[in-house]
PDB file of C-alpha atoms in Angstrom:
ATOM      1  CA  MET U 626    -181.547  64.833 -37.805  1.00  0.00           C
ATOM      2  CA  ILE U 627    -178.353  63.700 -36.088  1.00  0.00           C
ATOM      3  CA  GLU U 628    -180.217  61.157 -34.006  1.00  0.00           C
ATOM      4  CA  LYS U 629    -181.955  59.855 -37.119  1.00  0.00           C
ATOM      5  CA  PHE U 630    -178.610  59.487 -38.874  1.00  0.00           C
ATOM      6  CA  LYS U 631    -177.249  57.484 -35.942  1.00  0.00           C
ATOM      7  CA  GLN U 632    -179.937  54.867 -36.596  1.00  0.00           C
ATOM      8  CA  THR U 633    -178.869  54.313 -40.224  1.00  0.00           C
ATOM      9  CA  LYS U 634    -177.028  51.155 -41.359  1.00  0.00           C
ATOM     10  CA  LEU U 635    -174.099  53.288 -42.539  1.00  0.00           C
ATOM     11  CA  TYR U 636    -173.548  54.892 -39.138  1.00  0.00           C
ATOM     12  CA  LEU U 637    -174.031  51.634 -37.242  1.00  0.00           C
ATOM     13  CA  GLY U 638    -171.666  49.825 -39.609  1.00  0.00           C
ATOM     14  CA  VAL U 639    -168.954  52.467 -39.260  1.00  0.00           C
ATOM     15  CA  LYS U 640    -169.387  52.467 -35.470  1.00  0.00           C
ATOM     16  CA  THR U 641    -169.097  48.682 -35.295  1.00  0.00           C
ATOM     17  CA  LEU U 642    -165.966  48.768 -37.463  1.00  0.00           C
ATOM     18  CA  GLY U 643    -164.475  51.458 -35.247  1.00  0.00           C
ATOM     19  CA  ASP U 644    -165.126  49.357 -32.135  1.00  0.00           C
ATOM     20  CA  GLN U 645    -163.442  46.385 -33.811  1.00  0.00           C
ATOM     21  CA  LEU U 646    -160.383  48.316 -34.856  1.00  0.00           C
ATOM     22  CA  ARG U 647    -159.834  50.306 -31.652  1.00  0.00           C
ATOM     23  CA  PRO U 648    -157.860  47.642 -29.665  1.00  0.00           C
ATOM     24  CA  MET U 649    -155.793  46.556 -32.692  1.00  0.00           C
ATOM     25  CA  THR U 650    -152.280  47.601 -33.645  1.00  0.00           C
ATOM     26  CA  PHE U 651    -151.804  49.526 -36.880  1.00  0.00           C
ATOM     27  CA  LYS U 652    -150.629  46.363 -38.679  1.00  0.00           C
ATOM     28  CA  GLN U 653    -153.627  44.386 -37.377  1.00  0.00           C
ATOM     29  CA  LYS U 654    -155.994  47.156 -38.509  1.00  0.00           C
ATOM     30  CA  CYS U 655    -154.531  47.047 -42.035  1.00  0.00           C
ATOM     31  CA  GLU U 656    -154.782  43.272 -42.176  1.00  0.00           C
ATOM     32  CA  HIS U 657    -158.374  43.340 -40.878  1.00  0.00           C
ATOM     33  CA  LEU U 658    -159.503  45.981 -43.376  1.00  0.00           C
ATOM     34  CA  TRP U 659    -157.867  44.147 -46.241  1.00  0.00           C
ATOM     35  CA  GLU U 660    -159.301  40.746 -45.209  1.00  0.00           C
ATOM     36  CA  TYR U 661    -162.900  41.880 -44.867  1.00  0.00           C
ATOM     37  CA  TYR U 662    -163.161  44.986 -47.039  1.00  0.00           C
ATOM     38  CA  LYS U 663    -160.647  44.539 -49.842  1.00  0.00           C
ATOM     39  CA  GLU U 664    -163.339  44.613 -52.556  1.00  0.00           C
ATOM     40  CA  TRP U 665    -164.603  47.952 -51.291  1.00  0.00           C
ATOM     41  CA  LEU U 666    -161.074  49.291 -50.891  1.00  0.00           C
ATOM     42  CA  LEU U 667    -160.321  48.365 -54.482  1.00  0.00           C
ATOM     43  CA  VAL U 668    -163.514  50.090 -55.649  1.00  0.00           C
ATOM     44  CA  VAL U 669    -162.605  53.230 -53.694  1.00  0.00           C
ATOM     45  CA  PHE U 670    -159.081  53.162 -55.123  1.00  0.00           C
ATOM     46  CA  ILE U 671    -160.361  52.823 -58.691  1.00  0.00           C
ATOM     47  CA  VAL U 672    -162.873  55.644 -58.178  1.00  0.00           C
ATOM     48  CA  CYS U 673    -160.180  57.924 -56.721  1.00  0.00           C
ATOM     49  CA  MET U 674    -157.828  57.149 -59.612  1.00  0.00           C
ATOM     50  CA  GLY U 675    -160.619  57.904 -62.074  1.00  0.00           C
ATOM     51  CA  ILE U 676    -161.371  61.239 -60.416  1.00  0.00           C
ATOM     52  CA  SER U 677    -157.673  62.107 -60.314  1.00  0.00           C
ATOM     53  CA  LEU U 678    -157.279  61.272 -64.011  1.00  0.00           C
ATOM     54  CA  ALA U 679    -160.342  63.330 -64.939  1.00  0.00           C
ATOM     55  CA  VAL U 680    -159.087  66.331 -62.969  1.00  0.00           C
ATOM     56  CA  THR U 681    -155.660  66.031 -64.637  1.00  0.00           C
ATOM     57  CA  VAL U 682    -157.170  65.831 -68.140  1.00  0.00           C
ATOM     58  CA  ILE U 683    -159.440  68.848 -67.519  1.00  0.00           C
ATOM     59  CA  SER U 684    -156.489  70.805 -66.077  1.00  0.00           C
ATOM     60  CA  GLU U 685    -154.301  69.994 -69.069  1.00  0.00           C
ATOM     61  CA  GLN U 686    -157.046  70.989 -71.502  1.00  0.00           C
ATOM     62  CA  GLN U 687    -157.351  74.345 -69.815  1.00  0.00           C
ATOM     63  CA  LYS U 688    -153.635  75.106 -70.205  1.00  0.00           C
ATOM     64  CA  GLU U 689    -152.377  77.226 -73.073  1.00  0.00           C
ATOM     65  CA  VAL U 690    -148.731  76.385 -73.599  1.00  0.00           C
ATOM     66  CA  LEU U 691    -146.932  79.467 -74.934  1.00  0.00           C
ATOM     67  CA  VAL U 692    -143.581  77.728 -75.296  1.00  0.00           C
ATOM     68  CA  SER U 693    -142.305  74.315 -74.218  1.00  0.00           C
ATOM     69  CA  GLY U 694    -138.735  73.350 -73.418  1.00  0.00           C
ATOM     70  CA  MET U 695    -136.903  70.362 -71.986  1.00  0.00           C
ATOM     71  CA  MET U 696    -133.735  70.130 -69.874  1.00  0.00           C
ATOM     72  CA  ILE U 697    -131.757  66.919 -70.227  1.00  0.00           C
ATOM     73  CA  ASN U 698    -128.989  65.979 -67.798  1.00  0.00           C
ATOM     74  CA  ILE U 699    -128.863  69.624 -66.685  1.00  0.00           C
ATOM     75  CA  SER U 700    -128.564  71.027 -63.187  1.00  0.00           C
ATOM     76  CA  ILE U 701    -130.129  74.499 -63.103  1.00  0.00           C
ATOM     77  CA  ASP U 702    -130.622  77.022 -60.303  1.00  0.00           C
ATOM     78  CA  GLN U 703    -134.233  77.735 -59.335  1.00  0.00           C
ATOM     79  CA  ARG U 704    -133.817  81.384 -60.378  1.00  0.00           C
ATOM     80  CA  GLY U 705    -132.797  80.189 -63.818  1.00  0.00           C
ATOM     81  CA  MET U 706    -135.831  77.941 -63.985  1.00  0.00           C
ATOM     82  CA  ASN U 707    -138.062  80.858 -63.011  1.00  0.00           C
ATOM     83  CA  TYR U 708    -136.567  82.889 -65.846  1.00  0.00           C
ATOM     84  CA  LEU U 709    -137.569  80.171 -68.320  1.00  0.00           C
ATOM     85  CA  THR U 710    -141.060  79.601 -66.884  1.00  0.00           C
ATOM     86  CA  THR U 711    -142.961  82.221 -64.855  1.00  0.00           C
ATOM     87  CA  GLU U 712    -140.861  85.188 -66.027  1.00  0.00           C
ATOM     88  CA  TYR U 713    -140.936  83.981 -69.612  1.00  0.00           C
ATOM     89  CA  ALA U 714    -144.755  83.674 -69.539  1.00  0.00           C
ATOM     90  CA  GLN U 715    -144.954  87.260 -68.297  1.00  0.00           C
ATOM     91  CA  TYR U 716    -142.527  88.361 -70.979  1.00  0.00           C
ATOM     92  CA  LEU U 717    -144.764  86.743 -73.596  1.00  0.00           C
ATOM     93  CA  GLY U 718    -147.727  88.702 -72.283  1.00  0.00           C
ATOM     94  CA  ALA U 719    -149.554  85.971 -70.362  1.00  0.00           C
ATOM     95  CA  THR U 720    -152.654  87.396 -68.715  1.00  0.00           C
ATOM     96  CA  ASP U 721    -154.024  84.141 -67.303  1.00  0.00           C
ATOM     97  CA  LYS U 722    -152.523  81.558 -64.930  1.00  0.00           C
ATOM     98  CA  ASN U 723    -153.357  78.866 -67.499  1.00  0.00           C
ATOM     99  CA  GLN U 724    -151.059  80.510 -70.052  1.00  0.00           C
ATOM    100  CA  ILE U 725    -147.699  78.935 -69.284  1.00  0.00           C
ATOM    101  CA  ALA U 726    -144.112  78.658 -70.426  1.00  0.00           C
ATOM    102  CA  GLU U 727    -143.264  75.126 -69.459  1.00  0.00           C
ATOM    103  CA  VAL U 728    -139.953  73.321 -68.996  1.00  0.00           C
ATOM    104  CA  ASP U 729    -139.808  69.561 -68.455  1.00  0.00           C
ATOM    105  CA  TYR U 730    -136.775  67.682 -67.170  1.00  0.00           C
ATOM    106  CA  THR U 731    -135.254  64.271 -67.585  1.00  0.00           C
ATOM    107  CA  SER U 732    -131.929  62.713 -66.738  1.00  0.00           C
ATOM    108  CA  PHE U 733    -130.413  59.447 -67.886  1.00  0.00           C
ATOM    109  CA  GLY U 734    -127.153  57.582 -68.392  1.00  0.00           C
ATOM    110  CA  ASP U 735    -126.170  54.667 -70.573  1.00  0.00           C
ATOM    111  CA  PRO U 736    -129.238  52.436 -71.241  1.00  0.00           C
ATOM    112  CA  LEU U 737    -126.818  49.494 -71.570  1.00  0.00           C
ATOM    113  CA  ASP U 738    -125.562  49.904 -68.019  1.00  0.00           C
ATOM    114  CA  PRO U 739    -126.286  46.614 -66.172  1.00  0.00           C
ATOM    115  CA  GLU U 740    -127.518  48.367 -63.009  1.00  0.00           C
ATOM    116  CA  GLN U 741    -129.345  51.514 -64.124  1.00  0.00           C
ATOM    117  CA  GLY U 742    -129.895  50.679 -67.786  1.00  0.00           C
ATOM    118  CA  GLU U 743    -133.639  50.062 -67.575  1.00  0.00           C
ATOM    119  CA  ASN U 744    -134.328  53.326 -65.714  1.00  0.00           C
ATOM    120  CA  SER U 745    -132.097  55.208 -68.142  1.00  0.00           C
ATOM    121  CA  TYR U 746    -133.887  53.729 -71.114  1.00  0.00           C
ATOM    122  CA  TYR U 747    -137.345  54.846 -69.934  1.00  0.00           C
ATOM    123  CA  ALA U 748    -136.006  58.295 -69.000  1.00  0.00           C
ATOM    124  CA  SER U 749    -134.383  58.615 -72.440  1.00  0.00           C
ATOM    125  CA  MET U 750    -137.726  57.932 -74.153  1.00  0.00           C
ATOM    126  CA  ILE U 751    -139.360  61.067 -72.814  1.00  0.00           C
ATOM    127  CA  LEU U 752    -137.804  63.362 -75.426  1.00  0.00           C
ATOM    128  CA  PRO U 753    -138.707  61.178 -78.455  1.00  0.00           C
ATOM    129  CA  SER U 754    -142.290  60.873 -77.217  1.00  0.00           C
ATOM    130  CA  ARG U 755    -142.597  64.653 -76.821  1.00  0.00           C
ATOM    131  CA  VAL U 756    -141.099  65.308 -80.270  1.00  0.00           C
ATOM    132  CA  THR U 757    -143.260  62.617 -81.917  1.00  0.00           C
ATOM    133  CA  GLY U 758    -146.330  64.141 -80.317  1.00  0.00           C
ATOM    134  CA  ALA U 759    -145.370  67.660 -81.515  1.00  0.00           C
ATOM    135  CA  MET U 760    -145.348  68.913 -77.921  1.00  0.00           C
ATOM    136  CA  LEU U 761    -141.894  70.442 -77.668  1.00  0.00           C
ATOM    137  CA  ASP U 762    -140.096  73.541 -78.966  1.00  0.00           C
ATOM    138  CA  TYR U 763    -136.545  73.659 -77.625  1.00  0.00           C
ATOM    139  CA  ILE U 764    -134.011  71.469 -75.846  1.00  0.00           C
ATOM    140  CA  ILE U 765    -131.101  72.367 -73.549  1.00  0.00           C
ATOM    141  CA  MET U 766    -128.860  69.367 -72.805  1.00  0.00           C
ATOM    142  CA  ASP U 767    -125.418  68.055 -72.041  1.00  0.00           C
ATOM    143  CA  LYS U 768    -123.048  66.405 -74.528  1.00  0.00           C
ATOM    144  CA  PHE U 769    -124.054  62.852 -73.659  1.00  0.00           C
ATOM    145  CA  ALA U 770    -127.729  63.523 -74.383  1.00  0.00           C
ATOM    146  CA  MET U 771    -127.027  65.505 -77.540  1.00  0.00           C
ATOM    147  CA  GLU U 772    -124.935  62.682 -79.009  1.00  0.00           C
ATOM    148  CA  TYR U 773    -127.353  59.999 -77.831  1.00  0.00           C
ATOM    149  CA  TYR U 774    -130.209  61.445 -79.896  1.00  0.00           C
ATOM    150  CA  ILE U 775    -128.142  62.602 -82.864  1.00  0.00           C
ATOM    151  CA  THR U 776    -129.152  59.676 -85.099  1.00  0.00           C
ATOM    152  CA  GLN U 777    -132.815  59.626 -84.109  1.00  0.00           C
ATOM    153  CA  ASP U 778    -134.081  62.391 -86.417  1.00  0.00           C
ATOM    154  CA  LEU U 779    -135.478  64.513 -83.562  1.00  0.00           C
ATOM    155  CA  TYR U 780    -133.696  67.792 -84.125  1.00  0.00           C
ATOM    156  CA  MET U 781    -134.605  70.629 -86.451  1.00  0.00           C
ATOM    157  CA  ASP U 782    -132.257  71.300 -89.333  1.00  0.00           C
ATOM    158  CA  LEU U 783    -130.798  74.610 -88.182  1.00  0.00           C
ATOM    159  CA  ARG U 784    -130.448  75.772 -91.782  1.00  0.00           C
ATOM    160  CA  ASP U 785    -134.184  76.303 -91.505  1.00  0.00           C
ATOM    161  CA  PHE U 786    -133.663  78.492 -88.456  1.00  0.00           C
ATOM    162  CA  PHE U 787    -130.485  80.516 -88.791  1.00  0.00           C
ATOM    163  CA  THR U 788    -129.656  82.775 -91.709  1.00  0.00           C
ATOM    164  CA  PRO U 789    -126.622  81.700 -93.765  1.00  0.00           C
ATOM    165  CA  GLU U 790    -124.686  84.585 -92.187  1.00  0.00           C
ATOM    166  CA  GLU U 791    -125.606  83.565 -88.631  1.00  0.00           C
ATOM    167  CA  LEU U 792    -124.676  79.965 -89.315  1.00  0.00           C
ATOM    168  CA  GLU U 793    -121.373  81.002 -90.837  1.00  0.00           C
ATOM    169  CA  GLN U 794    -120.541  83.084 -87.785  1.00  0.00           C
ATOM    170  CA  LEU U 795    -121.386  80.204 -85.426  1.00  0.00           C
ATOM    171  CA  GLU U 796    -119.215  77.922 -87.517  1.00  0.00           C
ATOM    172  CA  LYS U 797    -116.289  80.343 -87.170  1.00  0.00           C
ATOM    173  CA  GLU U 798    -116.808  80.172 -83.394  1.00  0.00           C
ATOM    174  CA  LYS U 799    -116.781  76.337 -83.651  1.00  0.00           C
ATOM    175  CA  ARG U 800    -120.150  76.114 -81.928  1.00  0.00           C
ATOM    176  CA  VAL U 801    -122.188  74.139 -84.503  1.00  0.00           C
ATOM    177  CA  ILE U 802    -122.753  70.383 -84.183  1.00  0.00           C
ATOM    178  CA  TYR U 803    -123.552  68.435 -87.339  1.00  0.00           C
ATOM    179  CA  ALA U 804    -125.233  65.127 -88.048  1.00  0.00           C
ATOM    180  CA  GLN U 805    -124.347  63.163 -91.160  1.00  0.00           C
ATOM    181  CA  GLU U 806    -125.994  60.000 -92.345  1.00  0.00           C
ATOM    182  CA  GLU U 807    -123.708  57.162 -93.376  1.00  0.00           C
ATOM    183  CA  GLY U 808    -123.062  57.371 -97.098  1.00  0.00           C
ATOM    184  CA  SER U 809    -124.346  60.939 -97.341  1.00  0.00           C
ATOM    185  CA  PHE U 810    -122.296  64.043 -98.034  1.00  0.00           C
ATOM    186  CA  ASP U 811    -124.907  66.335 -96.462  1.00  0.00           C
ATOM    187  CA  ARG U 812    -123.897  67.608 -93.035  1.00  0.00           C
ATOM    188  CA  VAL U 813    -126.977  68.776 -91.132  1.00  0.00           C
ATOM    189  CA  PRO U 814    -126.514  71.360 -88.354  1.00  0.00           C
ATOM    190  CA  ILE U 815    -128.595  70.179 -85.397  1.00  0.00           C
ATOM    191  CA  ALA U 816    -127.272  71.847 -82.244  1.00  0.00           C
ATOM    192  CA  VAL U 817    -125.277  74.832 -81.033  1.00  0.00           C
ATOM    193  CA  VAL U 818    -122.942  75.111 -78.057  1.00  0.00           C
ATOM    194  CA  ILE U 819    -124.296  77.703 -75.591  1.00  0.00           C
ATOM    195  CA  THR U 820    -121.979  77.045 -72.643  1.00  0.00           C
ATOM    196  CA  GLN U 821    -120.524  80.560 -72.903  1.00  0.00           C
ATOM    197  CA  LEU U 822    -123.869  82.373 -72.544  1.00  0.00           C
ATOM    198  CA  PRO U 823    -124.073  84.431 -69.331  1.00  0.00           C
ATOM    199  CA  PHE U 824    -127.374  82.747 -68.478  1.00  0.00           C
ATOM    200  CA  ILE U 825    -125.786  79.320 -68.686  1.00  0.00           C
ATOM    201  CA  GLN U 826    -122.663  80.404 -66.836  1.00  0.00           C
ATOM    202  CA  THR U 827    -124.793  81.827 -64.016  1.00  0.00           C
ATOM    203  CA  TYR U 828    -127.534  79.284 -63.556  1.00  0.00           C
ATOM    204  CA  VAL U 829    -126.391  76.005 -65.121  1.00  0.00           C
ATOM    205  CA  ALA U 830    -123.624  73.930 -63.630  1.00  0.00           C
ATOM    206  CA  PRO U 831    -121.647  72.099 -66.355  1.00  0.00           C
ATOM    207  CA  GLU U 832    -119.467  69.372 -64.899  1.00  0.00           C
ATOM    208  CA  GLY U 833    -115.829  69.587 -65.964  1.00  0.00           C
ATOM    209  CA  ASP U 834    -115.520  70.148 -69.712  1.00  0.00           C
ATOM    210  CA  ASN U 835    -119.074  69.045 -70.388  1.00  0.00           C
ATOM    211  CA  ALA U 836    -120.546  71.570 -72.830  1.00  0.00           C
ATOM    212  CA  ILE U 837    -124.180  72.640 -72.878  1.00  0.00           C
ATOM    213  CA  TYR U 838    -126.135  72.497 -76.155  1.00  0.00           C
ATOM    214  CA  PHE U 839    -129.205  74.153 -77.581  1.00  0.00           C
ATOM    215  CA  ALA U 840    -131.388  72.438 -80.186  1.00  0.00           C
ATOM    216  CA  LEU U 841    -134.888  72.780 -81.583  1.00  0.00           C
ATOM    217  CA  ALA U 842    -137.467  69.993 -81.892  1.00  0.00           C
ATOM    218  CA  GLY U 843    -137.998  69.059 -85.514  1.00  0.00           C
ATOM    219  CA  SER U 844    -141.765  68.892 -84.981  1.00  0.00           C
ATOM    220  CA  THR U 845    -142.149  72.094 -82.955  1.00  0.00           C
ATOM    221  CA  PRO U 846    -145.824  73.126 -82.901  1.00  0.00           C
ATOM    222  CA  ARG U 847    -144.790  76.741 -82.457  1.00  0.00           C
ATOM    223  CA  PRO U 848    -142.086  77.473 -85.039  1.00  0.00           C
ATOM    224  CA  GLU U 849    -142.607  81.214 -84.563  1.00  0.00           C
ATOM    225  CA  MET U 850    -141.384  80.817 -80.970  1.00  0.00           C
ATOM    226  CA  CYS U 851    -138.001  79.313 -81.894  1.00  0.00           C
ATOM    227  CA  ARG U 852    -136.361  82.690 -82.578  1.00  0.00           C
ATOM    228  CA  ASN U 853    -138.033  84.125 -79.519  1.00  0.00           C
ATOM    229  CA  VAL U 854    -136.509  81.438 -77.294  1.00  0.00           C
ATOM    230  CA  TRP U 855    -133.059  81.933 -78.816  1.00  0.00           C
ATOM    231  CA  ASN U 856    -133.210  85.705 -78.297  1.00  0.00           C
ATOM    232  CA  TYR U 857    -134.651  85.361 -74.804  1.00  0.00           C
ATOM    233  CA  LEU U 858    -131.694  83.240 -73.668  1.00  0.00           C
ATOM    234  CA  HIS U 859    -129.238  85.737 -75.139  1.00  0.00           C
ATOM    235  CA  ASP U 860    -131.070  88.765 -73.706  1.00  0.00           C
ATOM    236  CA  TRP U 861    -130.760  87.577 -70.104  1.00  0.00           C
ATOM    237  CA  ASP U 862    -129.610  90.473 -67.934  1.00  0.00           C
ATOM    238  CA  PRO U 863    -126.917  89.654 -65.312  1.00  0.00           C
ATOM    239  CA  LYS U 864    -128.867  91.884 -62.925  1.00  0.00           C
ATOM    240  CA  HIS U 865    -131.237  88.950 -62.514  1.00  0.00           C
ATOM    241  CA  ALA U 866    -128.547  87.231 -60.461  1.00  0.00           C
ATOM    242  CA  GLU U 867    -128.810  90.008 -57.884  1.00  0.00           C
ATOM    243  CA  TYR U 868    -132.455  89.326 -57.133  1.00  0.00           C
TER     244      TYR U 868
END
């Protein structure tokens, strides 16, 4: 069978190509392949991209997202990330590897910056796209990000989340951030300072006086998980830091 294969056009063609390429430098090989086989290379590239896309789509369809969060302009220790992902999935009773607690990340600066503005703009669009697509539950972010999105109607009105008593207590602690439309007397609570939480103090590295904020996506597809997330962050045991 091997001898028969060696007589095929495919084998002879590959052998001839190998003989041609053998004395060439790497650069010459690349130029030769592109000059004589660029159509085939493009076909192979397109096929590979199609297969990769199909595998990604199938993989995403198989996932069951139990809770979805996003970190923005946050530096977090890997143990802290594990607490919010693999450990959280276990805490929620995941019995399958496709049941996940996911946390995405993005970081950006001033989109008007002449040097990094374009990159910052595209990075800043990740959160709105996730909220618009109803794919996100909670957000942990720095002050810059919190204020950047404050007028974009992305956050949940926390009066729909906290009880009046809880909100009043948070106000006494000066931890509530409000948004207020121009010309309106209604102040909407949209974020809470969580810098003082032991989890944040242990695993997140605020720079200087930069506070860390917690907010909920206004279009959360899992509203029943919002309280769970809030409690889970507060229930973190300092003993985790010893592992």
